[in-house]
PDB file of C-alpha atoms in Angstrom:
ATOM      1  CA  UNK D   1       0.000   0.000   0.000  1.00  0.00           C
ATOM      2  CA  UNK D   2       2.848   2.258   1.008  1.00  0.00           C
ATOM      3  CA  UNK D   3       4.596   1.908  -2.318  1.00  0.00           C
ATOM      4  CA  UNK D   4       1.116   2.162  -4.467  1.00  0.00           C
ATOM      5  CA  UNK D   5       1.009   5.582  -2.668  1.00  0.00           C
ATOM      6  CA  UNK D   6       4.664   6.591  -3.086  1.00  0.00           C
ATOM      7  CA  UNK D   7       4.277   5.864  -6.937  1.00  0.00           C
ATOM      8  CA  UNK D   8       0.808   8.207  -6.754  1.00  0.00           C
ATOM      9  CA  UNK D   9       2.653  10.709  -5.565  1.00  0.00           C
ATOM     10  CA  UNK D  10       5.552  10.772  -7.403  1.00  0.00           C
ATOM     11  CA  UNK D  11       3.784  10.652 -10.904  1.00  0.00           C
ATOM     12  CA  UNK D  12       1.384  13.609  -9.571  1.00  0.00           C
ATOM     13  CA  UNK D  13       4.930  15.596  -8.645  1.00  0.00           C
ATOM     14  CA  UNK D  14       6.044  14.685 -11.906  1.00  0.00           C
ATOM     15  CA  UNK D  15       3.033  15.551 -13.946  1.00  0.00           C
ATOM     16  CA  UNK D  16       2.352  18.961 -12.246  1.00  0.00           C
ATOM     17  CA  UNK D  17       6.844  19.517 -12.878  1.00  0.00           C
ATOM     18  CA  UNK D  18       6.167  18.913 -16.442  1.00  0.00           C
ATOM     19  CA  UNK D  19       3.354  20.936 -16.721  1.00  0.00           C
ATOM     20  CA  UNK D  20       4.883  24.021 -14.943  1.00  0.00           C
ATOM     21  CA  UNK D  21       7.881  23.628 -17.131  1.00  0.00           C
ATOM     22  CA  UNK D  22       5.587  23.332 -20.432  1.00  0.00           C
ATOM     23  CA  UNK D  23       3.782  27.286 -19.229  1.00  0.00           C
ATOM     24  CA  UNK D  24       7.154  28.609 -18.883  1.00  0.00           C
ATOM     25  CA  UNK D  25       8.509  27.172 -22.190  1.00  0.00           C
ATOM     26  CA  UNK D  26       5.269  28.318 -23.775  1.00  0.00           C
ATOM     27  CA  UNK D  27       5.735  32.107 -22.555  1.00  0.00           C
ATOM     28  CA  UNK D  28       8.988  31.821 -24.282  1.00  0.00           C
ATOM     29  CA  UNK D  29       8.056  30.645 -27.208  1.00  0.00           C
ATOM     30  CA  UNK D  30       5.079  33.291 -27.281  1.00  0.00           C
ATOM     31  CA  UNK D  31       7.697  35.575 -27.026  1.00  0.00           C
ATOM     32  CA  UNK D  32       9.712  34.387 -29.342  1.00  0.00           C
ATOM     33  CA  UNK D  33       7.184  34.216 -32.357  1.00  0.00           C
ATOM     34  CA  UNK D  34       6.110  37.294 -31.510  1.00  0.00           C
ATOM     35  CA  UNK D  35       9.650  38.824 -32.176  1.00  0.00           C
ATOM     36  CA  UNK D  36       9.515  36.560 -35.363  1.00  0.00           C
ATOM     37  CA  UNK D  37       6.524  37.732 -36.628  1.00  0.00           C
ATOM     38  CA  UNK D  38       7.315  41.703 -36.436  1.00  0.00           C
ATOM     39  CA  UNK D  39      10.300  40.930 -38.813  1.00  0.00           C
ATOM     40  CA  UNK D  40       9.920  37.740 -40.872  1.00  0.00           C
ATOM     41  CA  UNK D  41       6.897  35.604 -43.228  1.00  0.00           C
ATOM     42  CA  UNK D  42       6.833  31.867 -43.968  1.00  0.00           C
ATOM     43  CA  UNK D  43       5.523  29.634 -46.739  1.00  0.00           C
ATOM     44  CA  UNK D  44       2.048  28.768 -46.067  1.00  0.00           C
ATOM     45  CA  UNK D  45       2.732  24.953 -45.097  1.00  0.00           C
ATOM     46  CA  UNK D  46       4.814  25.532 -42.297  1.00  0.00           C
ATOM     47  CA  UNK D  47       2.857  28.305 -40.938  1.00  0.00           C
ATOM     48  CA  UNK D  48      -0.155  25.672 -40.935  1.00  0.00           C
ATOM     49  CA  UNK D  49       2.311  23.012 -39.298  1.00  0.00           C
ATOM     50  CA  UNK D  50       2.546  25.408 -36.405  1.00  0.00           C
ATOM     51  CA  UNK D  51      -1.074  26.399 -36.365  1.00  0.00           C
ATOM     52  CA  UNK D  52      -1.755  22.725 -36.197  1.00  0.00           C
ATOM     53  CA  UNK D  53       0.560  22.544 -32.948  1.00  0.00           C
ATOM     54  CA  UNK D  54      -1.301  25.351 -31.147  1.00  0.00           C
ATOM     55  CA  UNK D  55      -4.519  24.175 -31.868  1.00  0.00           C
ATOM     56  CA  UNK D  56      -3.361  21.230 -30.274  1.00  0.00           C
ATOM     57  CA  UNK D  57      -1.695  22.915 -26.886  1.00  0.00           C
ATOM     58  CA  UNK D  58      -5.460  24.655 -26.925  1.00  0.00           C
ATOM     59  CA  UNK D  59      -7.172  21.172 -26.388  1.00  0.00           C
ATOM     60  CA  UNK D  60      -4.705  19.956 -24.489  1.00  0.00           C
ATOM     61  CA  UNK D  61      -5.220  22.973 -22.059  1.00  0.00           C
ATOM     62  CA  UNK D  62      -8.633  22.987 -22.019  1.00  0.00           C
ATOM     63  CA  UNK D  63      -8.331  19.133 -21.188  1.00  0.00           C
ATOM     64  CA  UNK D  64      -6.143  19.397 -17.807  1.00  0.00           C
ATOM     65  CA  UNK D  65      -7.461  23.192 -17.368  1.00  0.00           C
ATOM     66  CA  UNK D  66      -4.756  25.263 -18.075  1.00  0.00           C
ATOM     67  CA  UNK D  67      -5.833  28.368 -19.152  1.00  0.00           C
ATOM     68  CA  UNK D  68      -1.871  29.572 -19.291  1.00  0.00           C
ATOM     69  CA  UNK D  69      -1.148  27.054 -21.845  1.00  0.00           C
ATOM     70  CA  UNK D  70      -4.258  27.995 -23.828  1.00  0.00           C
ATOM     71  CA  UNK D  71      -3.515  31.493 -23.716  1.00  0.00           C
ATOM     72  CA  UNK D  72       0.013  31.024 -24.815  1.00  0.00           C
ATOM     73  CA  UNK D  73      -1.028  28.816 -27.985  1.00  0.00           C
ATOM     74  CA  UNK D  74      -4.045  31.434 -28.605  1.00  0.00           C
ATOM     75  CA  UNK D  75      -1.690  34.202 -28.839  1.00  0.00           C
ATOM     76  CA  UNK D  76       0.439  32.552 -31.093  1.00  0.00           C
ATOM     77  CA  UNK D  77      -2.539  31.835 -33.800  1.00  0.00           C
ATOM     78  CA  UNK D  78      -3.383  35.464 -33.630  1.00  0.00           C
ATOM     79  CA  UNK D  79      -0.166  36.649 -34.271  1.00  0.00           C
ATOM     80  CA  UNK D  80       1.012  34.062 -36.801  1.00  0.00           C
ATOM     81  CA  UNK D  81       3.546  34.593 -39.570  1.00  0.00           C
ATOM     82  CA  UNK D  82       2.118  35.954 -42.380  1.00  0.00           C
ATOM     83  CA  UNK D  83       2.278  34.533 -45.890  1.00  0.00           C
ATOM     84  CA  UNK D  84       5.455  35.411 -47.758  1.00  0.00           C
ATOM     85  CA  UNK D  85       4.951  37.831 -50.736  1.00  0.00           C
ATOM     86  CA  UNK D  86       5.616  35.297 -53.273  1.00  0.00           C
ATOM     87  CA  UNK D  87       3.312  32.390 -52.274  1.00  0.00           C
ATOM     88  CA  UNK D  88       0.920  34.918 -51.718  1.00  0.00           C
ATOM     89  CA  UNK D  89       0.835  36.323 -55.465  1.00  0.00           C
ATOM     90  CA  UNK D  90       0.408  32.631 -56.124  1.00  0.00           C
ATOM     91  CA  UNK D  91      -2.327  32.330 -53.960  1.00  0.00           C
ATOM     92  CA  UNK D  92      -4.349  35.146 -55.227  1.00  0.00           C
ATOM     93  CA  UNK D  93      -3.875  34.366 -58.800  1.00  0.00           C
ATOM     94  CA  UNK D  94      -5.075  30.941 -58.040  1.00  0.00           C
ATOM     95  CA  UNK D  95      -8.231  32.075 -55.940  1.00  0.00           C
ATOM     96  CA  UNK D  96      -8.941  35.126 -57.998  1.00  0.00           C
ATOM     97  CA  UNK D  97     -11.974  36.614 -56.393  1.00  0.00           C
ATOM     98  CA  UNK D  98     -12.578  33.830 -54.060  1.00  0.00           C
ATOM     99  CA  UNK D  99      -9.009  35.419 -51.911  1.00  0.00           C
ATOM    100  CA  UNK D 100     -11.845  37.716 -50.056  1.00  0.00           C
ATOM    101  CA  UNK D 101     -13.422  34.333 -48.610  1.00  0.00           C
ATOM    102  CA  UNK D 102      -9.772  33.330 -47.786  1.00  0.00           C
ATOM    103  CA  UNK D 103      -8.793  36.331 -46.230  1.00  0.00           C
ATOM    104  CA  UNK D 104     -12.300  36.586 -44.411  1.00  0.00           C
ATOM    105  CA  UNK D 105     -11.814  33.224 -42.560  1.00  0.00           C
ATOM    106  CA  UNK D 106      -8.354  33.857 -41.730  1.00  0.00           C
ATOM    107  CA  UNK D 107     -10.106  37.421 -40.100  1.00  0.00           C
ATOM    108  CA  UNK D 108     -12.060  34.694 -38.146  1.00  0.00           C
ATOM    109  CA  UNK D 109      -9.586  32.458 -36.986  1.00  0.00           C
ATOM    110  CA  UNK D 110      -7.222  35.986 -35.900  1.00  0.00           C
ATOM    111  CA  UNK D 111     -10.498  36.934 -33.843  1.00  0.00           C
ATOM    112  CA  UNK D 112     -11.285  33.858 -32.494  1.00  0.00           C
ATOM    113  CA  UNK D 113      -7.920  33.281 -31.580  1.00  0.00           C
ATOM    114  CA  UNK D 114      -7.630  36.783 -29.685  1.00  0.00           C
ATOM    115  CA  UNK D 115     -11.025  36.054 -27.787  1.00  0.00           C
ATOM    116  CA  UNK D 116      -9.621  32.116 -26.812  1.00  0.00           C
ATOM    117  CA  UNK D 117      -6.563  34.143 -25.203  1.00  0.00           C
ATOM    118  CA  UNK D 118      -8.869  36.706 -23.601  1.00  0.00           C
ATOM    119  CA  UNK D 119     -11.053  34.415 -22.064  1.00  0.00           C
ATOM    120  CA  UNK D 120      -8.005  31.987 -20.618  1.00  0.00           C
ATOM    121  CA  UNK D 121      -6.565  34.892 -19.080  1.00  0.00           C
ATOM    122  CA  UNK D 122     -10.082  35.666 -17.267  1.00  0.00           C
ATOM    123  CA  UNK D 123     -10.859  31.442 -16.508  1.00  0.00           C
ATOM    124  CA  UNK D 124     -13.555  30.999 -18.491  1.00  0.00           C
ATOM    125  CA  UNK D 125     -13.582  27.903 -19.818  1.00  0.00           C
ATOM    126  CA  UNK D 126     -16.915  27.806 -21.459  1.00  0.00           C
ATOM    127  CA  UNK D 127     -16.025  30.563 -23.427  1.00  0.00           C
ATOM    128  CA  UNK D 128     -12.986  29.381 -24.342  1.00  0.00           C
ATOM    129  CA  UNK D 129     -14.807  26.426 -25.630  1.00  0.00           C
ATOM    130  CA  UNK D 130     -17.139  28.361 -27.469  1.00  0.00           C
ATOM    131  CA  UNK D 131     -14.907  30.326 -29.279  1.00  0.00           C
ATOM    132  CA  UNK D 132     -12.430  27.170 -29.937  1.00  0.00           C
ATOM    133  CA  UNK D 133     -15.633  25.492 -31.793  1.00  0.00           C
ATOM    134  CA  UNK D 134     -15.852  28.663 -34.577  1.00  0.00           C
ATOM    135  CA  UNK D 135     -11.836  28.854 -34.881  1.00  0.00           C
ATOM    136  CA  UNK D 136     -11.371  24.669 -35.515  1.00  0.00           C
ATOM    137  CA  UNK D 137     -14.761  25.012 -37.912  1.00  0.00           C
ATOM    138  CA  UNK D 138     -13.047  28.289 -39.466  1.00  0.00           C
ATOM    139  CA  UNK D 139      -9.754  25.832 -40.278  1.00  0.00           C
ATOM    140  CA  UNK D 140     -11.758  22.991 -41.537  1.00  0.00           C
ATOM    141  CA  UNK D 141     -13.905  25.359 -43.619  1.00  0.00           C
ATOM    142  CA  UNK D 142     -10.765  26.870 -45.113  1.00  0.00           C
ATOM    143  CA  UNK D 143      -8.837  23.596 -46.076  1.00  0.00           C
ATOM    144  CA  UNK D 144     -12.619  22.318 -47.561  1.00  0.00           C
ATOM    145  CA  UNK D 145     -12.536  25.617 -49.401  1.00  0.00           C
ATOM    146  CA  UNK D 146      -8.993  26.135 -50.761  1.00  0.00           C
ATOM    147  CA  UNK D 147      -6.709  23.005 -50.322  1.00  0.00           C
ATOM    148  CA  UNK D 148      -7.491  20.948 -53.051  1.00  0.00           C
ATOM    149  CA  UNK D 149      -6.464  24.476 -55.392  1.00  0.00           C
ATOM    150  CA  UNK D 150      -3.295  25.317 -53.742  1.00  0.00           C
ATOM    151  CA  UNK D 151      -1.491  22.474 -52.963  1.00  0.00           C
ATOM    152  CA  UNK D 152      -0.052  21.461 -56.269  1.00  0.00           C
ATOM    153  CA  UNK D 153       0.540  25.457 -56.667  1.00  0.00           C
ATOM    154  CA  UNK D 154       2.403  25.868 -53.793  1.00  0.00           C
ATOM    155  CA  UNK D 155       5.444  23.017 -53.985  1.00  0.00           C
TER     156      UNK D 155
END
């Protein structure tokens, strides 16, 4: 009995280590794509790579509650890299008119984003959820939309 608690209790230590260590790695990171993103663009792929990573720190934070974590992650979708200049020309000559819808939803995700971060700073986890339901259907919507027309344009 002794050891079943000694092994409760050092997994708990080490989960609530790890996740301390993962808030203060996550500041820095926010920090450091936020220096990034004043100065630099990306190709569209990677960008969406990293999108794709802090849409998953968002569900993992909303899963063990940590509204650090989710604010961290939400910060960093609202201020992600932009497009660089020449995938974007590609981009708009491949949508044509339909770059207003693409720019629109990326308008959503931005504001989504910045209301998932305002709400984790205040707690509120229902809003966070809320708000985490239009920005994933924003990012499905998008790829259903565009994808299939870009990705062979954009190699």
């Amino acid at each position: 009995m002794k050891r079943v608690k000694l092994t409760i209790t050092i997994t708990v230590m080490v989960f609530v280590s790890l996740t301390a260590m993962s808030c203060k790695d996550s500041k820095k990171e926010q920090s450091n794509a936020h220096d990034k993103q004043l100065t630099e663009s990306d190709e569209l792929l990677p960008i969406m790579y990293r999108l794709m990573a802090d849409m998953k720190q968002i569900n993992e934070g909303v899963f063990i509650e940590n509204y650090p974590m989710i604010d961290s992650a939400a910060y960093r979708i609202t201020h992600h890299l932009e497009i660089n200049p020449g995938q974007m020309q590609i981009i708009k000559k491949n949508l044509g008119e339909d770059i207003q819808e693409f720019v629109r939803i990326d308008m959503v995700v931005h504001d989504r984003a910045a209301a998932i971060s305002k709400a984790a700073q205040q707690n509120k986890m229902s809003e966070i959820l809320s708000q985490y339901n239009i920005l994933q259907q924003s990012c499905v919507n998008c790829h259903n939309q565009f994808r299939s027309r870009l990705r062979n344009k954009l190699q």
